[in-house]
mmCIF file of C-alpha atoms and ligand atoms in Angstrom:
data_model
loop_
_atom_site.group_PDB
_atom_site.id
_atom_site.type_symbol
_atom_site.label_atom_id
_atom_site.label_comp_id
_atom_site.label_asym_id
_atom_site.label_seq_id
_atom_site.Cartn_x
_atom_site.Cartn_y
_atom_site.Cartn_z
ATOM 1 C CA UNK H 1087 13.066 -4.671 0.614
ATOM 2 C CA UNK H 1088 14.045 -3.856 -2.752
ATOM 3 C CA UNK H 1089 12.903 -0.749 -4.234
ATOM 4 C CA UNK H 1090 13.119 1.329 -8.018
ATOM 5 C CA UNK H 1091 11.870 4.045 -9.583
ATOM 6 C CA UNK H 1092 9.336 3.743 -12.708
ATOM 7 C CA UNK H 1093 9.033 6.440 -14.183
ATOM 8 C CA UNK H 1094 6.371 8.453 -11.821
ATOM 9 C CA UNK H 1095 5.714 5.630 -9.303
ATOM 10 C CA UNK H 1096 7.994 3.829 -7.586
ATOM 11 C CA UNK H 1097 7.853 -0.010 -6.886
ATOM 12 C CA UNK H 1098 8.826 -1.975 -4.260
ATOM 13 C CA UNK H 1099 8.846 -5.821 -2.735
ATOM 14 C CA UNK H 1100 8.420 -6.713 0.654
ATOM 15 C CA UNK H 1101 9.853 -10.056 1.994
ATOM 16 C CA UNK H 1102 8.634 -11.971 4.060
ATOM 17 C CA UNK H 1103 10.687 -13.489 7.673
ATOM 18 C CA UNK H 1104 11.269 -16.766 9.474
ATOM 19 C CA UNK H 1105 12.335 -16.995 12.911
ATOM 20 C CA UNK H 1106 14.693 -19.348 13.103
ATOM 21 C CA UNK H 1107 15.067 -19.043 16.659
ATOM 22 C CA UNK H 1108 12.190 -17.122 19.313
ATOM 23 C CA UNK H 1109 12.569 -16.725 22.973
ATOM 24 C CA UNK H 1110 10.660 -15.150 25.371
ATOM 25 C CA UNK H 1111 12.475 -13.509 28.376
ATOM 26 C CA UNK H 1112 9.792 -12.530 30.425
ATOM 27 C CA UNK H 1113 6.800 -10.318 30.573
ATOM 28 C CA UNK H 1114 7.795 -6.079 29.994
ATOM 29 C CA UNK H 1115 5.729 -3.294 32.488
ATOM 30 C CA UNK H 1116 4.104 -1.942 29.213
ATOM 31 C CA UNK H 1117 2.277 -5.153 28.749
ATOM 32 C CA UNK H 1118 4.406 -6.843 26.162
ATOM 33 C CA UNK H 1119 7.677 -9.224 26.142
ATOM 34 C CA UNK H 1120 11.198 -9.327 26.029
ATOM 35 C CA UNK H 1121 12.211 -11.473 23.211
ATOM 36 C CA UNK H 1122 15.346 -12.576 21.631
ATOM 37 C CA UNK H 1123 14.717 -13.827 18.310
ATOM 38 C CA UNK H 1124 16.896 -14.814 15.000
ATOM 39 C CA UNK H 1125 14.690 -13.812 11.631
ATOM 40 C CA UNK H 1126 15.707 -14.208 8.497
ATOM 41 C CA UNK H 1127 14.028 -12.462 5.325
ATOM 42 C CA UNK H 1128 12.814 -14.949 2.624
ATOM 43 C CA UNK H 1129 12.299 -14.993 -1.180
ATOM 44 C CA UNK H 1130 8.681 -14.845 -0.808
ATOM 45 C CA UNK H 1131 7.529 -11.205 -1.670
ATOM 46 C CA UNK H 1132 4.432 -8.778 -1.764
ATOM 47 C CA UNK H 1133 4.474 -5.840 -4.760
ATOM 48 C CA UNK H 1134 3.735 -2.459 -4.130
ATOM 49 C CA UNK H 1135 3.410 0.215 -6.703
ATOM 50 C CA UNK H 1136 3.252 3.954 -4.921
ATOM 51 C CA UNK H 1137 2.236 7.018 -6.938
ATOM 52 C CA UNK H 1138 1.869 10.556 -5.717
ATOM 53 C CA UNK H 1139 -1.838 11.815 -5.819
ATOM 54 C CA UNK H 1140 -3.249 15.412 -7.311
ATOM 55 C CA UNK H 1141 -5.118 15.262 -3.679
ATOM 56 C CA UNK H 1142 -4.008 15.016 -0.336
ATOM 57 C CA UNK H 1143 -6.005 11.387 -0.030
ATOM 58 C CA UNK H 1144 -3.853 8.241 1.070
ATOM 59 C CA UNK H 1145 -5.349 5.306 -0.988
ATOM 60 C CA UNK H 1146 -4.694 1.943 -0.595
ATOM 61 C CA UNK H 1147 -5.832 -0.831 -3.721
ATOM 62 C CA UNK H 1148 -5.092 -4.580 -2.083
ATOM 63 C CA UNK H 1149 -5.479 -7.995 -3.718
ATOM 64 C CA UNK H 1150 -3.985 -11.616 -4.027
ATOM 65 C CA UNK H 1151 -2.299 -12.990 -6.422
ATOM 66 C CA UNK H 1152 -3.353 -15.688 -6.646
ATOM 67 C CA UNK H 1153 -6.720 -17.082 -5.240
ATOM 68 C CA UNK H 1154 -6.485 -19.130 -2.302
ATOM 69 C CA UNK H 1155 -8.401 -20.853 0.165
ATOM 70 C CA UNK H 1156 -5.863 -20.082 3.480
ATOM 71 C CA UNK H 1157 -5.859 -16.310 2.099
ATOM 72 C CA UNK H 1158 -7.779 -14.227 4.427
ATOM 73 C CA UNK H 1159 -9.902 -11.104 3.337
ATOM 74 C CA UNK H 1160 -7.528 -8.049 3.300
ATOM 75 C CA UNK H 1161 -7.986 -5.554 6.237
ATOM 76 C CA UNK H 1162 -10.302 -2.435 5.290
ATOM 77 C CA UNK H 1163 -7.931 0.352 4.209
ATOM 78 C CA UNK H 1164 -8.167 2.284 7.473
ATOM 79 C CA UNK H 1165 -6.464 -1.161 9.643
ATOM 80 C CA UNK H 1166 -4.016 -1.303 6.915
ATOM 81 C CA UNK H 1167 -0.532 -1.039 8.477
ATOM 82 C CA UNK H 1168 0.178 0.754 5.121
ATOM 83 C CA UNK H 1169 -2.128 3.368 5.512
ATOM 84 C CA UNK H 1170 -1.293 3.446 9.493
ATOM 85 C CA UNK H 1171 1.905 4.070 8.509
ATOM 86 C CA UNK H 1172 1.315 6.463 6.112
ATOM 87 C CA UNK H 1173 -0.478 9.194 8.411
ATOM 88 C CA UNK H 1174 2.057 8.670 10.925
ATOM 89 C CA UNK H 1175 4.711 9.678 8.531
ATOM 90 C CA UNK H 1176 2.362 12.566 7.670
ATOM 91 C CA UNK H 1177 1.560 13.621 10.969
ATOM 92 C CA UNK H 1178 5.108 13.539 11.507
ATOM 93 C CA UNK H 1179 5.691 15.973 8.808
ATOM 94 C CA UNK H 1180 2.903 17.931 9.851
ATOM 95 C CA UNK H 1181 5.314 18.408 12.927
ATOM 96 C CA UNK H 1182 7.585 20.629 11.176
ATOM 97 C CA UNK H 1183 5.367 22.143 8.119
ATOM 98 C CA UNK H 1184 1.741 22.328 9.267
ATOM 99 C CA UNK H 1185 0.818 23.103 5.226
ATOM 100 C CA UNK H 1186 2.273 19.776 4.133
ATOM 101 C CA UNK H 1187 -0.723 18.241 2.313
ATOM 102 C CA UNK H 1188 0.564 15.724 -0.264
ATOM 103 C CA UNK H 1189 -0.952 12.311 -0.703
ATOM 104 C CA UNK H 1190 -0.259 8.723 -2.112
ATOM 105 C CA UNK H 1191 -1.990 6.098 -3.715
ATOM 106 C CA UNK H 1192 -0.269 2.260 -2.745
ATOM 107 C CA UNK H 1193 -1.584 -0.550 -4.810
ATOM 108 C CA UNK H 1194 -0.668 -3.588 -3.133
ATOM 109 C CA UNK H 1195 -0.067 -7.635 -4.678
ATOM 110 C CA UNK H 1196 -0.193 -9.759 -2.126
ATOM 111 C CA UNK H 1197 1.327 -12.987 -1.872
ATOM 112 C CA UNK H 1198 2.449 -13.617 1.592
ATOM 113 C CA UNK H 1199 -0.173 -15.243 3.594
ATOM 114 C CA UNK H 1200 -1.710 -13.061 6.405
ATOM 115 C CA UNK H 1201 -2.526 -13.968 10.118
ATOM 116 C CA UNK H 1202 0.187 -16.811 9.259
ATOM 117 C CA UNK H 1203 3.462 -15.461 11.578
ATOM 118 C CA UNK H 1204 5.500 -14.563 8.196
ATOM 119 C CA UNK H 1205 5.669 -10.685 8.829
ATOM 120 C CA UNK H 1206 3.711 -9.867 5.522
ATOM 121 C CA UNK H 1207 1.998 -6.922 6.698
ATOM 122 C CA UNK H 1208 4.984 -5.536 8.357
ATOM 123 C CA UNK H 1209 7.066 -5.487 5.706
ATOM 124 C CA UNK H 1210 4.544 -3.564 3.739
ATOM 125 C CA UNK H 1211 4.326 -0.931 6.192
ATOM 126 C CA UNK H 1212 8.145 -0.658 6.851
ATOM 127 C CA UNK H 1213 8.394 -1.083 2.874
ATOM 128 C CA UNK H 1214 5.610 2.301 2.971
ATOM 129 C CA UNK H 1215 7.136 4.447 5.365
ATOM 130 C CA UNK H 1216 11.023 4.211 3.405
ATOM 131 C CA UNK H 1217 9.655 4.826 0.112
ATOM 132 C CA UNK H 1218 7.113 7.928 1.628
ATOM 133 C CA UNK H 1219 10.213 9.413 2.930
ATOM 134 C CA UNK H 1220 11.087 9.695 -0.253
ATOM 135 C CA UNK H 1221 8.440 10.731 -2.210
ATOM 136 C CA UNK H 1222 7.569 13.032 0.350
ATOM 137 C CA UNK H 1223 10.839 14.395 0.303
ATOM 138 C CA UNK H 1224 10.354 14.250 4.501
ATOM 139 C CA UNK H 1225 14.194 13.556 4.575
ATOM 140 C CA UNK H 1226 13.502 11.120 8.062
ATOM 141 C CA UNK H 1227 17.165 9.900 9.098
ATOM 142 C CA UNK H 1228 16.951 6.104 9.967
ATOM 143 C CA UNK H 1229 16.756 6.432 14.151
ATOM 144 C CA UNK H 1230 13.564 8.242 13.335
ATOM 145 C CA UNK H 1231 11.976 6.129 10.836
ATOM 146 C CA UNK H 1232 12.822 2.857 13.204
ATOM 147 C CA UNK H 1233 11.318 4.908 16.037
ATOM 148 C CA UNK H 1234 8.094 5.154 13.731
ATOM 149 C CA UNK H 1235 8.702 1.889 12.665
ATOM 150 C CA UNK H 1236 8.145 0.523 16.360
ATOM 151 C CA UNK H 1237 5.508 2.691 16.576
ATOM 152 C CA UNK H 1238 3.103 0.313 14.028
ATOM 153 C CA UNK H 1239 4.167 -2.580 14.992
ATOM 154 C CA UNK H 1240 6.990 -4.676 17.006
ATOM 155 C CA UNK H 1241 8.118 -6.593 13.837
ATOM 156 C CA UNK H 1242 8.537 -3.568 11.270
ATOM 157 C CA UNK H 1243 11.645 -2.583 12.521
ATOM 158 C CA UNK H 1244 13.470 -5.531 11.355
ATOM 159 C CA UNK H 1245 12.180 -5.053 7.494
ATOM 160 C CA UNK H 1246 13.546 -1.487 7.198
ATOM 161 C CA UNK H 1247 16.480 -3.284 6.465
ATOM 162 C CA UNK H 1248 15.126 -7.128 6.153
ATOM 163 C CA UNK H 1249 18.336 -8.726 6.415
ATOM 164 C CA UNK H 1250 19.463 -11.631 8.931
ATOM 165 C CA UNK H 1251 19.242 -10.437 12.516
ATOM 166 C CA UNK H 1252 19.564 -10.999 16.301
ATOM 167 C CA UNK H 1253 16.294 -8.881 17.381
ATOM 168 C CA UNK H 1254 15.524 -8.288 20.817
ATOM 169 C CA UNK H 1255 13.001 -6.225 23.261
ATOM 170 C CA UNK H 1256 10.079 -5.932 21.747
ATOM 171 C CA UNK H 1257 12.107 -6.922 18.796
ATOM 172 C CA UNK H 1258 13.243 -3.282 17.754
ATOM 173 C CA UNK H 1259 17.080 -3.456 18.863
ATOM 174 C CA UNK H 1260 18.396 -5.030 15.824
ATOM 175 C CA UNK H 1261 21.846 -6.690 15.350
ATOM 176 C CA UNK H 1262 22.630 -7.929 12.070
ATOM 177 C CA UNK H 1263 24.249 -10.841 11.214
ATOM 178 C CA UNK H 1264 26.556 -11.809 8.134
ATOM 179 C CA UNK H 1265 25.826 -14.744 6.700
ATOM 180 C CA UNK H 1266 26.182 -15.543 2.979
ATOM 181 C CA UNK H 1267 24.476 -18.640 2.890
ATOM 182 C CA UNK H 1268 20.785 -19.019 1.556
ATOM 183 C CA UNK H 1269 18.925 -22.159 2.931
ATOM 184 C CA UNK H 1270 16.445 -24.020 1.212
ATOM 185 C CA UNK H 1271 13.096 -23.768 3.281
ATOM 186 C CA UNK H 1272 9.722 -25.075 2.617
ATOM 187 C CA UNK H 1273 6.908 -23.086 3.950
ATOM 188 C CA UNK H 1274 3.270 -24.949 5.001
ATOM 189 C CA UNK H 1275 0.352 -22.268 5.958
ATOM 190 C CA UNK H 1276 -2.559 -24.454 7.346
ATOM 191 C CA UNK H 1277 -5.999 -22.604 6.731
ATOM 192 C CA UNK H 1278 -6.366 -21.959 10.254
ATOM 193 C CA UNK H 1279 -4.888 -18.362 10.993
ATOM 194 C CA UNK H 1280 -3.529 -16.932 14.248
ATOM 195 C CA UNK H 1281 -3.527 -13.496 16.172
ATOM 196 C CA UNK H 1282 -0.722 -12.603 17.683
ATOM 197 C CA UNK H 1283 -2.275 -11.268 21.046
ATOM 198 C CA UNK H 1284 -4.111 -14.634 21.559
ATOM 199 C CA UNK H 1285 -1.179 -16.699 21.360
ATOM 200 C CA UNK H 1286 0.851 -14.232 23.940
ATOM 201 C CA UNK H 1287 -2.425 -14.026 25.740
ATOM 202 C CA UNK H 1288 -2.377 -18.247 25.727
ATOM 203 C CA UNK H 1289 1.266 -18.186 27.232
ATOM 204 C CA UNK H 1290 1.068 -15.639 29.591
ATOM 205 C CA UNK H 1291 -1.940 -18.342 31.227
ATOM 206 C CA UNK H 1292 0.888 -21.115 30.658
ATOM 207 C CA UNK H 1293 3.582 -19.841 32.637
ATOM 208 C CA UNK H 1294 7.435 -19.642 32.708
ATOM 209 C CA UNK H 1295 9.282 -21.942 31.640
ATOM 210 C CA UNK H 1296 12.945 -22.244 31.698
ATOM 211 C CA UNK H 1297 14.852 -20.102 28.771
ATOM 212 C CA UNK H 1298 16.533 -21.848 25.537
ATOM 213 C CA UNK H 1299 19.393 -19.333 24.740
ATOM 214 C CA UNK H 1300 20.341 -18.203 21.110
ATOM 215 C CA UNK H 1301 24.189 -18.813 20.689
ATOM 216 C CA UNK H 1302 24.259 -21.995 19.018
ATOM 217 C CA UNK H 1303 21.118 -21.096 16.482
ATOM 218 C CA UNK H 1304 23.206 -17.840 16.231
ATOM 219 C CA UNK H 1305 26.368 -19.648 15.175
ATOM 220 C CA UNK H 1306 25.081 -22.504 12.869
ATOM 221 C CA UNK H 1307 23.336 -19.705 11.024
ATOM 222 C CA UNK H 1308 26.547 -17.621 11.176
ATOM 223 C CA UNK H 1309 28.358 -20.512 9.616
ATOM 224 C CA UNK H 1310 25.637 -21.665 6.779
ATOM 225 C CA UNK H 1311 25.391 -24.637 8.296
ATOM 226 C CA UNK H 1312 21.956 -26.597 7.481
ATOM 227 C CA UNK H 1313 22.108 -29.451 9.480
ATOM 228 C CA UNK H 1314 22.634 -27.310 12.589
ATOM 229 C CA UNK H 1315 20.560 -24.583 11.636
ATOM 230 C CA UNK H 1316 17.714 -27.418 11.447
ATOM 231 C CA UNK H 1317 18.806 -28.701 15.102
ATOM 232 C CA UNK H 1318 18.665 -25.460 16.480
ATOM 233 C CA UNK H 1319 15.726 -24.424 15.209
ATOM 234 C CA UNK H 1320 13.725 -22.770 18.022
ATOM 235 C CA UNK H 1321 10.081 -21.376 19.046
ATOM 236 C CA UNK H 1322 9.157 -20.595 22.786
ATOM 237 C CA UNK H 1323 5.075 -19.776 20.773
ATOM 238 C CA UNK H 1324 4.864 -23.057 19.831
ATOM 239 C CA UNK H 1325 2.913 -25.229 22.571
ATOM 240 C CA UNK H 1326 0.514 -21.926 23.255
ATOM 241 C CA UNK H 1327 -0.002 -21.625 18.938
ATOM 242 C CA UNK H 1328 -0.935 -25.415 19.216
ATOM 243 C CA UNK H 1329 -3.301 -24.411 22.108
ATOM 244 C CA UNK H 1330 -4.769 -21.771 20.762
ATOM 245 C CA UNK H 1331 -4.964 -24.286 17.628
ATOM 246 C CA UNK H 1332 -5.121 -27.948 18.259
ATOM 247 C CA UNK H 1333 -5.079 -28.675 14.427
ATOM 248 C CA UNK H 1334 -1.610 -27.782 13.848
ATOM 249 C CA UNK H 1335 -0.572 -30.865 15.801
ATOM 250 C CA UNK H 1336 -1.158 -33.091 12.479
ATOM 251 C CA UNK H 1337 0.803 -30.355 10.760
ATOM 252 C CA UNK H 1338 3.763 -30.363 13.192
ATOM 253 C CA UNK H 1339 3.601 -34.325 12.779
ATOM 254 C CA UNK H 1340 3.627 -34.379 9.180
ATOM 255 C CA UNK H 1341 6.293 -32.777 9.212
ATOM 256 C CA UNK H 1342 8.229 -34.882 11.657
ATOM 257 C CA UNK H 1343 7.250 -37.670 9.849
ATOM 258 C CA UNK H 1344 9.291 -36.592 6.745
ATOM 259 C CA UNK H 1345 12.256 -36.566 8.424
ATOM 260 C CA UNK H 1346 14.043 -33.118 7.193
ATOM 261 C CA UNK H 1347 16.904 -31.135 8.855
ATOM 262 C CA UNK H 1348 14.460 -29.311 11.096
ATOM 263 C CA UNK H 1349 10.925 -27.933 11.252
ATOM 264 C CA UNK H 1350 10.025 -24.914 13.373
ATOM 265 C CA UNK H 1351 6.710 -22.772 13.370
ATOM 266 C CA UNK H 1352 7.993 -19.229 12.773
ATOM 267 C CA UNK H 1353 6.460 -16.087 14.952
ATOM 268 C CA UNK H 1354 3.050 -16.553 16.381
ATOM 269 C CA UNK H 1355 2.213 -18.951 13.963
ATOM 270 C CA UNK H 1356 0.153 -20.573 12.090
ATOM 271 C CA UNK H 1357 2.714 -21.342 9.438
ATOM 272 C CA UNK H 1358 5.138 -23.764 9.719
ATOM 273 C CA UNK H 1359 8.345 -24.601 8.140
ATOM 274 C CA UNK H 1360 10.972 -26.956 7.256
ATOM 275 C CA UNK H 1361 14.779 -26.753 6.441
ATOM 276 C CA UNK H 1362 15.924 -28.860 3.498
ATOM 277 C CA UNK H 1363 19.441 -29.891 2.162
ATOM 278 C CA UNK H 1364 19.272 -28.372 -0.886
ATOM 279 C CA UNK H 1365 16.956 -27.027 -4.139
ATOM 280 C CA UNK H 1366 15.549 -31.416 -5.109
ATOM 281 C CA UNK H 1367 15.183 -31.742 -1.975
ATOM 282 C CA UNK H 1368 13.190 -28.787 -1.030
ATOM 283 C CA UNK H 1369 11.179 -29.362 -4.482
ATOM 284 C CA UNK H 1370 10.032 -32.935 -3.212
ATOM 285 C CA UNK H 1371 9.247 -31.969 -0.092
ATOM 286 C CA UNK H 1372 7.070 -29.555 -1.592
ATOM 287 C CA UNK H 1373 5.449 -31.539 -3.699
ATOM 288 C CA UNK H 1374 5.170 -34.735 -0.432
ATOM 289 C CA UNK H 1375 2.963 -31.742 1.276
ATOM 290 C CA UNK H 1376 1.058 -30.459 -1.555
ATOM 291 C CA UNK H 1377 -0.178 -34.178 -1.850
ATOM 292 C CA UNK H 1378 -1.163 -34.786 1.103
ATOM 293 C CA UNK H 1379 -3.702 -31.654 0.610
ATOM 294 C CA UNK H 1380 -1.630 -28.548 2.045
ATOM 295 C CA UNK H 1381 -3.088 -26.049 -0.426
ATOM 296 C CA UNK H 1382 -0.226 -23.596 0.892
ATOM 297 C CA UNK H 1383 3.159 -24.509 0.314
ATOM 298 C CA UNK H 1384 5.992 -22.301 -0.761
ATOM 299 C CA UNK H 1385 9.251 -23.774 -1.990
ATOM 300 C CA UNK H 1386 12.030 -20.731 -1.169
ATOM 301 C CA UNK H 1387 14.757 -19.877 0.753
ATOM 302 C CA UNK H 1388 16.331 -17.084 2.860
ATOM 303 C CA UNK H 1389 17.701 -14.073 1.462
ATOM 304 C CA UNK H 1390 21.201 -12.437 2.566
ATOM 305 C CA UNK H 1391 21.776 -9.033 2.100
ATOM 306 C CA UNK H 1392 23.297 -9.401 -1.330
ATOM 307 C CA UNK H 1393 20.343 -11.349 -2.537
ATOM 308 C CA UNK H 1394 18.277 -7.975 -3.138
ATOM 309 C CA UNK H 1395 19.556 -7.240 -6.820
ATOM 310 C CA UNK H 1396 17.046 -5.607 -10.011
ATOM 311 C CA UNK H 1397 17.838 -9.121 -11.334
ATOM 312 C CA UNK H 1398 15.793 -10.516 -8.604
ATOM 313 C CA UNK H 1399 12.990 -7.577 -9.052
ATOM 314 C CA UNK H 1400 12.772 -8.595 -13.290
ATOM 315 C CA UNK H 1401 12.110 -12.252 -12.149
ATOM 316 C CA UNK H 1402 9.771 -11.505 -9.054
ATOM 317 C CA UNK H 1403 7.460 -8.885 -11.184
ATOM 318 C CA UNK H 1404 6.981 -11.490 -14.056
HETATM 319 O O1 LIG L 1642 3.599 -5.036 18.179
HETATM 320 P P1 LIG L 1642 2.478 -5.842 17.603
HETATM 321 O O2 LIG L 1642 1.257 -4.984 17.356
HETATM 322 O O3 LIG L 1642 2.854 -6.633 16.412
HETATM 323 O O4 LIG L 1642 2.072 -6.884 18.717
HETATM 324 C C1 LIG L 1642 0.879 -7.613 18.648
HETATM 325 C C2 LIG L 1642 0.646 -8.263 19.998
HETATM 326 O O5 LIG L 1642 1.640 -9.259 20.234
HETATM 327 C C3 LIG L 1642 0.761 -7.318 21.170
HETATM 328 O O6 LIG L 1642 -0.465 -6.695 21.440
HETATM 329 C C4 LIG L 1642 1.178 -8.238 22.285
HETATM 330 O O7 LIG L 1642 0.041 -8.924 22.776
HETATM 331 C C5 LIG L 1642 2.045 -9.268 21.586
HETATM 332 N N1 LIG L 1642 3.493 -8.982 21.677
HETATM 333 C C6 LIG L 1642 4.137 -9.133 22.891
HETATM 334 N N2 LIG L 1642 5.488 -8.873 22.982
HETATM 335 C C7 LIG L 1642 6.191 -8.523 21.890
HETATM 336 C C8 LIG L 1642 5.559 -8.387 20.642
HETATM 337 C C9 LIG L 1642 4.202 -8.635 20.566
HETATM 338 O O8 LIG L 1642 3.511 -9.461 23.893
HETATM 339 N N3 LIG L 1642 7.516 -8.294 22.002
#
């Protein structure tokens, strides 16, 4: 995420993730599973603007930017995994000053599609509970805010930091990876949208099958290496998303049918993506998809750790 102070409030963006590479290592006794995953953030952001509040209410504003038929209605405030992790912070606090009362008012842009496997709403609650540590002075060390982090939700551990990583468990122990390289990625959300329970609850009725494991997706990312990125390009979700739904079949197919590096579905779905040689080529793939009446496509690419610069927050905002 990439954060800076304005004066009184204090504004943030929140990336969205791929997952290059997602295996499932078997079912865990408290009911989810062990994964091993690569996810990398990408230059496709939500805004947040946080101000502290004269009361001790935690208010949440939410809207698109830009209208949209596969953009879902926004969660009521209270299911917000802002706001959810907002009074956790709080009640954290409360822990060790019972009289804290302060409160915060988040107004939220968003742009990355939701129920669509991107991590948008995790990255605006991991995005939340870094910036609240501030404001709030609370003074949280990192082990505690990733315990909180795990606490909302398995994915918001990665975006504390939101920079290329091995994540495994429930995908909370984090190993980053260097890698200066930015690929060129074209993203497709179909207007069908997907819960994450369903689709683990669709695999767990599928079975075991036997395990893909990470290294060479791990190396060919390690090495910036497109071509190899796209041929190890890896989702153990994919056959129960397609279950769960059967119209992202044509999707997957369209996008074998163009005949790019590699195409994966990232998370739990629905959206899918494809990895393209370089900046043309990602642009006409784009615009291939956009004309055959994907009303969601994103032309971007994944972010390294240096790509989170103020140059990058002027040209974001605007
Ligand atoms: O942690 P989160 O709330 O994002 O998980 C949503 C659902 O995804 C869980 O209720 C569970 O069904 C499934 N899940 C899982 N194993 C994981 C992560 C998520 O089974 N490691």
């Amino acid at each position: 995420m990439l954060i800076r102070r304005n004066g009184e409030h204090w504004e943030a963006l929140a990336p969205a993730k791929l997952n290059l590479f997602l295996e499932i290592h078997g079912s865990r006794d408290d009911g989810f599973h062990e994964l091993d995953m690569l996810m990398v953030p990408i230059a496709l952001y939500d805004s947040l603007v946080f101000s502290l509040t004269a009361d001790a209410e935690i208010q949440l504003t939410a809207r698109w930017a830009m209208a949209s038929r596969c953009m879902a209605t926004l969660p009521a405030a209270e299911d917000n995994l802002i706001v959810r992790a907002l009074q956790l912070l709080r009640r954290k606090i409360r822990e060790r000053d019972s009289g804290f009362s302060q409160g915060l008012r988040v107004d939220l842009v968003k742009r990355i599609p939701s129920a669509a496997g991107l991590g948008g709403a995790s990255s605006d609650a991991a995005t939340a509970l870094v910036v609240a540590n501030e404001l709030w002075q609370a003074g949280f060390d990192r082990h505690a805010l990733a315990e909180m982090a795990l606490q909302i939700g398995s994915d918001v551990p990665f975006f504390l930091t939101a920079t290329p990583a091995r994540c495994r468990g429930r995908g909370e122990k984090i190993d980053l990876i260097e890698s200066g390289s930015s690929l060129h990625v074209v993203l497709v959300k179909p207007r069908v949208g997907l819960s994450t329970a369903d689709v683990f609850s669709e695999y767990q009725r599928q079975g075991v099958s036997d395990v893909v494991e990470i290294d060479s997706a791990l190396a060919a990312f390690g090495k910036g290496q497109a071509g190899s990125v796209g041929r190890n390009l890896h989702n153990r979700l994919v056959e129960s998303a397609m279950k769960v739904a059967p119209t992202l079949k044509k999707l997957q197919k369209d996008l074998a049918d163009l005949h790019l590096l590699g195409t994966q579905m990232t998370g739990s779905g629905s959206t899918f993506f494809a990895i393209c040689h370089n900046a043309c080529h990602a642009q006409a793939t784009a615009k291939t998809l956009s004309a055959r009446g994907y009303d969601s496509v994103f032309n971007t690419r994944t972010l390294s750790r240096c790509a989170f610069s103020p140059a990058w927050f002027e040209k974001i905002q605007t």
